PDB file of C-alpha atoms in Angstrom:
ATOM      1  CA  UNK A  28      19.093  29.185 -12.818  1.00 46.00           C
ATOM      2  CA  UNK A  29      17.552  32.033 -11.349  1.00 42.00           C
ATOM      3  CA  UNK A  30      14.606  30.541  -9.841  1.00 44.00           C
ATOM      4  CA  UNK A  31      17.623  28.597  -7.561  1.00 45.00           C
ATOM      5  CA  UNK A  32      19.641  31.528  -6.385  1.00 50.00           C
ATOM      6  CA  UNK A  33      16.180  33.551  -5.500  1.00 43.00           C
ATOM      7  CA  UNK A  34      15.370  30.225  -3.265  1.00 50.00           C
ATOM      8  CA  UNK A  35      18.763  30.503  -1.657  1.00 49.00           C
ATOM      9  CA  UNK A  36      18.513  34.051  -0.739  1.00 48.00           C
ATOM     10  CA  UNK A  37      14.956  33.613   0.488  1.00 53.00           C
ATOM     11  CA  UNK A  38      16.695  30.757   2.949  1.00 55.00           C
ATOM     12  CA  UNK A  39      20.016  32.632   3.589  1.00 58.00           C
ATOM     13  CA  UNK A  40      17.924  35.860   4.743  1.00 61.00           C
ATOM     14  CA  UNK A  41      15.529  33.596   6.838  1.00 66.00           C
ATOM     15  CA  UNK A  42      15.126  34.285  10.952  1.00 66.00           C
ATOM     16  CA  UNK A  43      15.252  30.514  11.140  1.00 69.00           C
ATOM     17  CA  UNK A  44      18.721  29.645  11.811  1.00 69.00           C
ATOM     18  CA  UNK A  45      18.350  25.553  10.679  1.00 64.00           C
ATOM     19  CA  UNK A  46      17.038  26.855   7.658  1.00 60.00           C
ATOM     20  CA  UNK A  47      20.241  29.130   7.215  1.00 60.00           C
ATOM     21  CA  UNK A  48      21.999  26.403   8.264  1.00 64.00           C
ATOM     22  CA  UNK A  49      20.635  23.866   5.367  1.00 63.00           C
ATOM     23  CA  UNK A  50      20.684  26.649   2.512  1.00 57.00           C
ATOM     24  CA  UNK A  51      24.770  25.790   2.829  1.00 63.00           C
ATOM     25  CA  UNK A  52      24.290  22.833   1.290  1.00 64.00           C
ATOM     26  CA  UNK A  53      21.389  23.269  -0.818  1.00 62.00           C
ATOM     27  CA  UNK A  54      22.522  19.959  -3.248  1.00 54.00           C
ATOM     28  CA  UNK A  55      21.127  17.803  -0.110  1.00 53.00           C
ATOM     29  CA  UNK A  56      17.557  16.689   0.954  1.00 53.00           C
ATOM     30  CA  UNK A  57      16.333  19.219   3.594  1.00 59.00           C
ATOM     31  CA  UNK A  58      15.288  15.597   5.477  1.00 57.00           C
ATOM     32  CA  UNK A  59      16.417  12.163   5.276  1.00 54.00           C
ATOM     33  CA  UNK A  60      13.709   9.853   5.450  1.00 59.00           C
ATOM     34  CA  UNK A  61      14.689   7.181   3.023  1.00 66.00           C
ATOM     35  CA  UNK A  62      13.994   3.218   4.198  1.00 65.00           C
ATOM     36  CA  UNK A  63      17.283   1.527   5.791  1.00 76.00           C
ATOM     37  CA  UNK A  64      15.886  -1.700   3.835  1.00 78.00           C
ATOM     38  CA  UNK A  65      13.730  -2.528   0.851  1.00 85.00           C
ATOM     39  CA  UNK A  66      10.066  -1.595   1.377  1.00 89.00           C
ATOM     40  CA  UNK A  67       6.898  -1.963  -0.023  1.00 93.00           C
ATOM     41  CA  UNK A  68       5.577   1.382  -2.052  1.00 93.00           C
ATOM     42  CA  UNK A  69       2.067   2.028  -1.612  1.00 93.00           C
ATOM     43  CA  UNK A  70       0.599   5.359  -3.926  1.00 94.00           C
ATOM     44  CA  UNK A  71      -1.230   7.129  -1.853  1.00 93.00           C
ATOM     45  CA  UNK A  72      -3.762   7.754  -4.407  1.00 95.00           C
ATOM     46  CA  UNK A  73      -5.011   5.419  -7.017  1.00 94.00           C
ATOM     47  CA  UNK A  74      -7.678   5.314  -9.357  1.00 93.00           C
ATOM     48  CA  UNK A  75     -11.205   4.011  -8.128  1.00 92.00           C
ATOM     49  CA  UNK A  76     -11.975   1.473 -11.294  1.00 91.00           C
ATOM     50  CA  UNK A  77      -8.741  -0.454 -10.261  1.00 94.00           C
ATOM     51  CA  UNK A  78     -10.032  -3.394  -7.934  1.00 95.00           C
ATOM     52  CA  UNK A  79      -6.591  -3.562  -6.461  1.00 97.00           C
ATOM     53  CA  UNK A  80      -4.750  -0.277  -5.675  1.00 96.00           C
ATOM     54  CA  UNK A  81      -1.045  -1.338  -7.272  1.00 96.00           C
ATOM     55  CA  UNK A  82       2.000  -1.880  -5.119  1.00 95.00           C
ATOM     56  CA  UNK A  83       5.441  -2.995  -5.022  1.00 93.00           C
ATOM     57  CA  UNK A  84       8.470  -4.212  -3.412  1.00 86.00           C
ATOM     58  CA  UNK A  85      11.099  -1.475  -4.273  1.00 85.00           C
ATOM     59  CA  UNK A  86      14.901  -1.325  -3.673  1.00 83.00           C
ATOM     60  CA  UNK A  87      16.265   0.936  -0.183  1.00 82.00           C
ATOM     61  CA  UNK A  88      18.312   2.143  -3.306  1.00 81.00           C
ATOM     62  CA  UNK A  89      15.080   4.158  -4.619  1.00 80.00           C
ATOM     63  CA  UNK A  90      14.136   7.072  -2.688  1.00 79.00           C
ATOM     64  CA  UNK A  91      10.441   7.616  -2.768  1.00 77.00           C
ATOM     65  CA  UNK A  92       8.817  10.335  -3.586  1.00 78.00           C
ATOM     66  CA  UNK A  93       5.961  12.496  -1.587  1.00 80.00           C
ATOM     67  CA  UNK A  94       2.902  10.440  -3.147  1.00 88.00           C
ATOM     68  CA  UNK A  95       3.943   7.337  -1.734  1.00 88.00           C
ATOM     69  CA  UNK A  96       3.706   5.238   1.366  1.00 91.00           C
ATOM     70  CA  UNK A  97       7.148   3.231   2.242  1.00 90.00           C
ATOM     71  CA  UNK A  98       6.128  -0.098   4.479  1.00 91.00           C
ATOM     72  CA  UNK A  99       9.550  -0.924   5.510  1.00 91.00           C
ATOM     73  CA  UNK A 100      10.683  -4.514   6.381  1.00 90.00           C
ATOM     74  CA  UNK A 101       7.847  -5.732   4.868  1.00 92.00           C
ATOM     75  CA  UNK A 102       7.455  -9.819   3.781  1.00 94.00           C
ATOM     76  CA  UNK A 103       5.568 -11.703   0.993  1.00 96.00           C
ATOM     77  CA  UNK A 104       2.709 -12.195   4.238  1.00 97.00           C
ATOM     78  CA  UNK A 105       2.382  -8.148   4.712  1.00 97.00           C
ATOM     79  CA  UNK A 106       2.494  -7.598   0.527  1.00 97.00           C
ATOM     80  CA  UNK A 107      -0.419 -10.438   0.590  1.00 98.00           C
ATOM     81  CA  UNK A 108      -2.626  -9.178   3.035  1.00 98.00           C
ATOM     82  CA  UNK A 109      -2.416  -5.805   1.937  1.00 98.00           C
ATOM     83  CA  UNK A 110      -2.799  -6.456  -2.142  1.00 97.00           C
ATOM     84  CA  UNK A 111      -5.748  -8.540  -1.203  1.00 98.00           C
ATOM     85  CA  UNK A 112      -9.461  -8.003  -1.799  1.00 98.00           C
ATOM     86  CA  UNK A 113     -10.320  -8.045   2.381  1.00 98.00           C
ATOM     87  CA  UNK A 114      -7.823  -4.848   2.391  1.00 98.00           C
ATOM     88  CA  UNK A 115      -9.046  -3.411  -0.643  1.00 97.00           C
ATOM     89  CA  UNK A 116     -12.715  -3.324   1.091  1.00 98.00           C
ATOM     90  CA  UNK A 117     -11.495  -2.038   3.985  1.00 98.00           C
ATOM     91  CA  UNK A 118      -9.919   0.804   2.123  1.00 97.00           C
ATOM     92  CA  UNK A 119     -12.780   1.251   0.125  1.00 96.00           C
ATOM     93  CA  UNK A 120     -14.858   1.576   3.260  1.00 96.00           C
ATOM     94  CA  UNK A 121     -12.465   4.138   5.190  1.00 96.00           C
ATOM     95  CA  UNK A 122     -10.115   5.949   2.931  1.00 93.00           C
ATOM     96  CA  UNK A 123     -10.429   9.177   1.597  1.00 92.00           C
ATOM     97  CA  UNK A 124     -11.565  10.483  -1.873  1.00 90.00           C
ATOM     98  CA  UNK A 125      -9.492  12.804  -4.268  1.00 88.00           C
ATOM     99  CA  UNK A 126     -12.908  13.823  -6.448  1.00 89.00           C
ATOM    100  CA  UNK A 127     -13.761   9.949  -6.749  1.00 90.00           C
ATOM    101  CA  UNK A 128      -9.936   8.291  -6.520  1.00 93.00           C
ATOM    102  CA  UNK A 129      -8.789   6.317  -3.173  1.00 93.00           C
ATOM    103  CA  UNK A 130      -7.303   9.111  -1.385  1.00 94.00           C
ATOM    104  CA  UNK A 131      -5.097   6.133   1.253  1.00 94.00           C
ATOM    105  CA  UNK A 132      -4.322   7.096   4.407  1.00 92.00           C
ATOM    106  CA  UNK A 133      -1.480   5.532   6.875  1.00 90.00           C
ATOM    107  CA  UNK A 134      -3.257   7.038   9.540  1.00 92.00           C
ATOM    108  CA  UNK A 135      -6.929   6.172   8.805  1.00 94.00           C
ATOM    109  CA  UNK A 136      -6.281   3.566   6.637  1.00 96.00           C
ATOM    110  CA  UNK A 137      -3.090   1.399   7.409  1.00 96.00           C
ATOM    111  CA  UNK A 138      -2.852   1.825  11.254  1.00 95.00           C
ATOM    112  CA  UNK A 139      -6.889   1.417  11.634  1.00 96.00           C
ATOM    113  CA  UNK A 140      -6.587  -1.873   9.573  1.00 98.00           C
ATOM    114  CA  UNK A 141      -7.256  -4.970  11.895  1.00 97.00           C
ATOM    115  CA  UNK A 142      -5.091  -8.105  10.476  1.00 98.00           C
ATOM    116  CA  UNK A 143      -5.870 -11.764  10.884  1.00 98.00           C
ATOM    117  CA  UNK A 144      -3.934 -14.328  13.524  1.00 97.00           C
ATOM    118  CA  UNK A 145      -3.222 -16.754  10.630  1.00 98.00           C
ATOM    119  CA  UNK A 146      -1.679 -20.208  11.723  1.00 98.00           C
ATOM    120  CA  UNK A 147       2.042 -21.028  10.325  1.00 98.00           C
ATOM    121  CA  UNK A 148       0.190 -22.830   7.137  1.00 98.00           C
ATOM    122  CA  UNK A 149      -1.932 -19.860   6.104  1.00 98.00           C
ATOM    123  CA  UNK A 150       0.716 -17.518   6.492  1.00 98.00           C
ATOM    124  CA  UNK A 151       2.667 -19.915   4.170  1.00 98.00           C
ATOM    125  CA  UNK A 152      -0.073 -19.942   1.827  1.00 98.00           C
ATOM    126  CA  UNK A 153      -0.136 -16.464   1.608  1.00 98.00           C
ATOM    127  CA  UNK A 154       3.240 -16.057   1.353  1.00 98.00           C
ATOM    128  CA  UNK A 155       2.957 -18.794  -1.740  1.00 99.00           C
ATOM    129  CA  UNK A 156       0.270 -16.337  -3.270  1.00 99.00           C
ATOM    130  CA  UNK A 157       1.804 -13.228  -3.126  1.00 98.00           C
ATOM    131  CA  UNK A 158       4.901 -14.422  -4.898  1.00 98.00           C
ATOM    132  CA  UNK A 159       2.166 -15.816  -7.413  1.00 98.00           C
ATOM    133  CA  UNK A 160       1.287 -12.255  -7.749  1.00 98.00           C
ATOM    134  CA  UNK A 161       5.144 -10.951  -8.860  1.00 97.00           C
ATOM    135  CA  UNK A 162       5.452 -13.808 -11.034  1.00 98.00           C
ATOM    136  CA  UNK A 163       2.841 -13.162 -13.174  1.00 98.00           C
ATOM    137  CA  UNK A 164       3.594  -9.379 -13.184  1.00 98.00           C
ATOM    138  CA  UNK A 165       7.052 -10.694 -14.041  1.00 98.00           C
ATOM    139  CA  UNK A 166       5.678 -12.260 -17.373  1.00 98.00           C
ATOM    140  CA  UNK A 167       4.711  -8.729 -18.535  1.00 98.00           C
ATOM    141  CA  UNK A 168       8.216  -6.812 -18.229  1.00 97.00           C
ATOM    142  CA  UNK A 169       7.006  -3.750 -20.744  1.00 97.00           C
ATOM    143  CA  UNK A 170       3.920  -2.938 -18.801  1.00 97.00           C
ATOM    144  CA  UNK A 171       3.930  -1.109 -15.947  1.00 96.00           C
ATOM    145  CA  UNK A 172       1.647  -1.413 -13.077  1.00 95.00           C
ATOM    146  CA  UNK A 173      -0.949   0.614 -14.378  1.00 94.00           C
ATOM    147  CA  UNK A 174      -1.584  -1.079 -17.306  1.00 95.00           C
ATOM    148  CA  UNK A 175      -1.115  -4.161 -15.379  1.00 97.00           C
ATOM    149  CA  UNK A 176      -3.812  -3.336 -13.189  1.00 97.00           C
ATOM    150  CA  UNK A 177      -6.217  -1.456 -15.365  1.00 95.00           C
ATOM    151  CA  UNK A 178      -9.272  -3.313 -14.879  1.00 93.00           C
ATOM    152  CA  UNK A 179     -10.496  -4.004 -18.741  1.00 94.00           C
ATOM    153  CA  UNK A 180      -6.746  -4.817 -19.871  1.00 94.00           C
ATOM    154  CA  UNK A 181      -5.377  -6.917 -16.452  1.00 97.00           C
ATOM    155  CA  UNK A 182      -3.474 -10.267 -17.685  1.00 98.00           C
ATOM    156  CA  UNK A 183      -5.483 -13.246 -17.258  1.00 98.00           C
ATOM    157  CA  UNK A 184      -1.933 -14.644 -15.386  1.00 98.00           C
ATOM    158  CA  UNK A 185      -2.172 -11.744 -12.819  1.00 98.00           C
ATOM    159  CA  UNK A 186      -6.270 -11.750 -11.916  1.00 98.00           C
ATOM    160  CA  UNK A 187      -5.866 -15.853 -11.499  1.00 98.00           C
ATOM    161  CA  UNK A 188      -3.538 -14.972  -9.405  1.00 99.00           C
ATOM    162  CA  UNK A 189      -5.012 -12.332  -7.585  1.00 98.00           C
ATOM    163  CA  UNK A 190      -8.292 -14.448  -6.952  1.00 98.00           C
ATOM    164  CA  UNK A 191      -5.764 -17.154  -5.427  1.00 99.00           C
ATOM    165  CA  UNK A 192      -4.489 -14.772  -2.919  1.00 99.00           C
ATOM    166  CA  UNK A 193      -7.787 -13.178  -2.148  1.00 98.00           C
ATOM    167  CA  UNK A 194      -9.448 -17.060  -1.147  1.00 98.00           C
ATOM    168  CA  UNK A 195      -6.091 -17.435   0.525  1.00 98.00           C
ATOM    169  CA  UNK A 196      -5.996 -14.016   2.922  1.00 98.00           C
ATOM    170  CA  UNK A 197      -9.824 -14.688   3.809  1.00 98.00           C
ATOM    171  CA  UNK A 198      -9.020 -17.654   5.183  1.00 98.00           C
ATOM    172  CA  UNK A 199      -7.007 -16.440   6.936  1.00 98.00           C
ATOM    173  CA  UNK A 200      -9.446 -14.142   8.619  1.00 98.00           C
ATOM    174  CA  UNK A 201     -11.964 -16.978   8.719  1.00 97.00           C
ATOM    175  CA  UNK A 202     -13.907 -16.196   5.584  1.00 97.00           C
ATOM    176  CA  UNK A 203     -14.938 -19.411   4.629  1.00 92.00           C
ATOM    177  CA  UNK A 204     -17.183 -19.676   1.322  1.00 92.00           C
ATOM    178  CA  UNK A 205     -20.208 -20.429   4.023  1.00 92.00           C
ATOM    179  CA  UNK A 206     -20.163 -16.930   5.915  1.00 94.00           C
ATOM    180  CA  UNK A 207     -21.428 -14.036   4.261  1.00 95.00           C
ATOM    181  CA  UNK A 208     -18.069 -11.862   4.493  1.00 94.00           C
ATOM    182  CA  UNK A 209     -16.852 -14.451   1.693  1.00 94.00           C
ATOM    183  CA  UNK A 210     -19.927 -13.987  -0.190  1.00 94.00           C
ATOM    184  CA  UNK A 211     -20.576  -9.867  -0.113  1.00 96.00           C
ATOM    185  CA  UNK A 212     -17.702  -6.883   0.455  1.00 96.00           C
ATOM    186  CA  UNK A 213     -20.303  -5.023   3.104  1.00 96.00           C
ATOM    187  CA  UNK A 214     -19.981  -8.230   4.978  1.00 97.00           C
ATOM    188  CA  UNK A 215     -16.848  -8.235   5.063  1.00 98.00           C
ATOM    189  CA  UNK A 216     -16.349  -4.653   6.107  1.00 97.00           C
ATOM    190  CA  UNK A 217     -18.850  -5.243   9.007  1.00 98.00           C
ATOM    191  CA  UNK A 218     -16.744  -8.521   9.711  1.00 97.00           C
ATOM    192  CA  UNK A 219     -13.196  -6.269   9.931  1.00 98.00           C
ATOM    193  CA  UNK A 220     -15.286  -2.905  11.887  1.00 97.00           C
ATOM    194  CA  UNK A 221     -16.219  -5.855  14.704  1.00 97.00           C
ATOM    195  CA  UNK A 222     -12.297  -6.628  15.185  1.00 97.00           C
ATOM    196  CA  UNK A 223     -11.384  -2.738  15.230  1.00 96.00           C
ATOM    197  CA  UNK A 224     -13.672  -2.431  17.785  1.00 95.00           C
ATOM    198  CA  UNK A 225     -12.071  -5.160  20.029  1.00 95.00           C
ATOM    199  CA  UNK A 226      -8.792  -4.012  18.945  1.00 91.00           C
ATOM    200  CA  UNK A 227      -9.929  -0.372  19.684  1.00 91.00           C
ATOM    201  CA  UNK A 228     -11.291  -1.079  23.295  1.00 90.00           C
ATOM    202  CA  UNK A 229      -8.235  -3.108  23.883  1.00 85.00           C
ATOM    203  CA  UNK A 230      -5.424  -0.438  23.367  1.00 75.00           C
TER     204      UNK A 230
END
């Protein structure tokens, strides 16, 4: 208990006065940043052998800690996109390192990321495929996601579907199995770096 009372004297005996102010009710968050709706949790950093970087739709309920990234409002569409391989290369392309992990970024990373115009029946797709996703992690209640997503012990359930949603989010983008950003990840990358660059010289 004495580690406590030496941070409350260190606060109570600060020239700050909010932080004065906030050692009176030291039981509280010194800020409130939870989401005001369920949100998508993103870790900001993951492991570099996992092909996808694992997220998931958690409760406003759950407050989130420091080493994640809360997506708030976010649909099956946004969860589909961004658990997809054409995000995952983009990430790999931009994003930090911790020694050799994905180090992701909301600045870099999230708000650099240029998204497809998908028509109503792509988006739909998606939509489709992403719930694909949490059904099959469904099927695997004991296992959490980084078993789920380790790449030598993934369920065969969860890469199928996976692979469903990647075909599905590049066609979205206009990836078709002809063009080379279907074919190779660098293509790809120099496919999404083209649209930052109009999105970039547009703002």
């Amino acid at each position: 208990m004495w580690i406590y009372a030496l941070i409350y004297w260190i606060a109570i005996e600060s020239k700050k006065e909010a932080t004065r102010k906030k050692a009176e009710t030291p039981m509280l968050f010194d800020e409130v940043k939870e989401c005001k709706t369920d949100y998508i949790a993103l870790p900001v950093v993951s492991s570099e052998n996992r092909k996808y970087i694992p997220m998931d739709y958690l409760s406003k309920d759950i407050i989130a800690g420091n080493k994640l990234f809360m997506i708030p409002e976010a649909t099956l569409y946004h969860f589909g996109i961004l658990t997809s391989n054409v995000h995952m290369a983009w990430t790999r392309a931009v994003c930090g390192r911790l020694k050799s992990d994905y180090s992701y970024s909301n600045t870099v990373v999230y708000n650099n990321f240029p998204w497809p115009a998908p028509t109503e029946g792509q988006k739909a797709k998606i939509e489709k495929t992403a719930q694909a996703i949490l059904d099959a992690r469904a099927l695997y209640p004991d296992s959490s996601l980084a078993d789920l997503y380790d790449e030598l012990t993934m369920p065969p359930e969860l890469r199928r579907a996976h692979q469903q949603n990647d075909k599905a989010v590049m066609e979205a983008y206009g990836f078709t199995k002809d063009t080379e950003a279907y074919k190779s990840e660098s293509a790809c990358v120099a496919e999404l770096m083209k649209m930052y660059q109009v999105l970039a010289e547009n703002k």
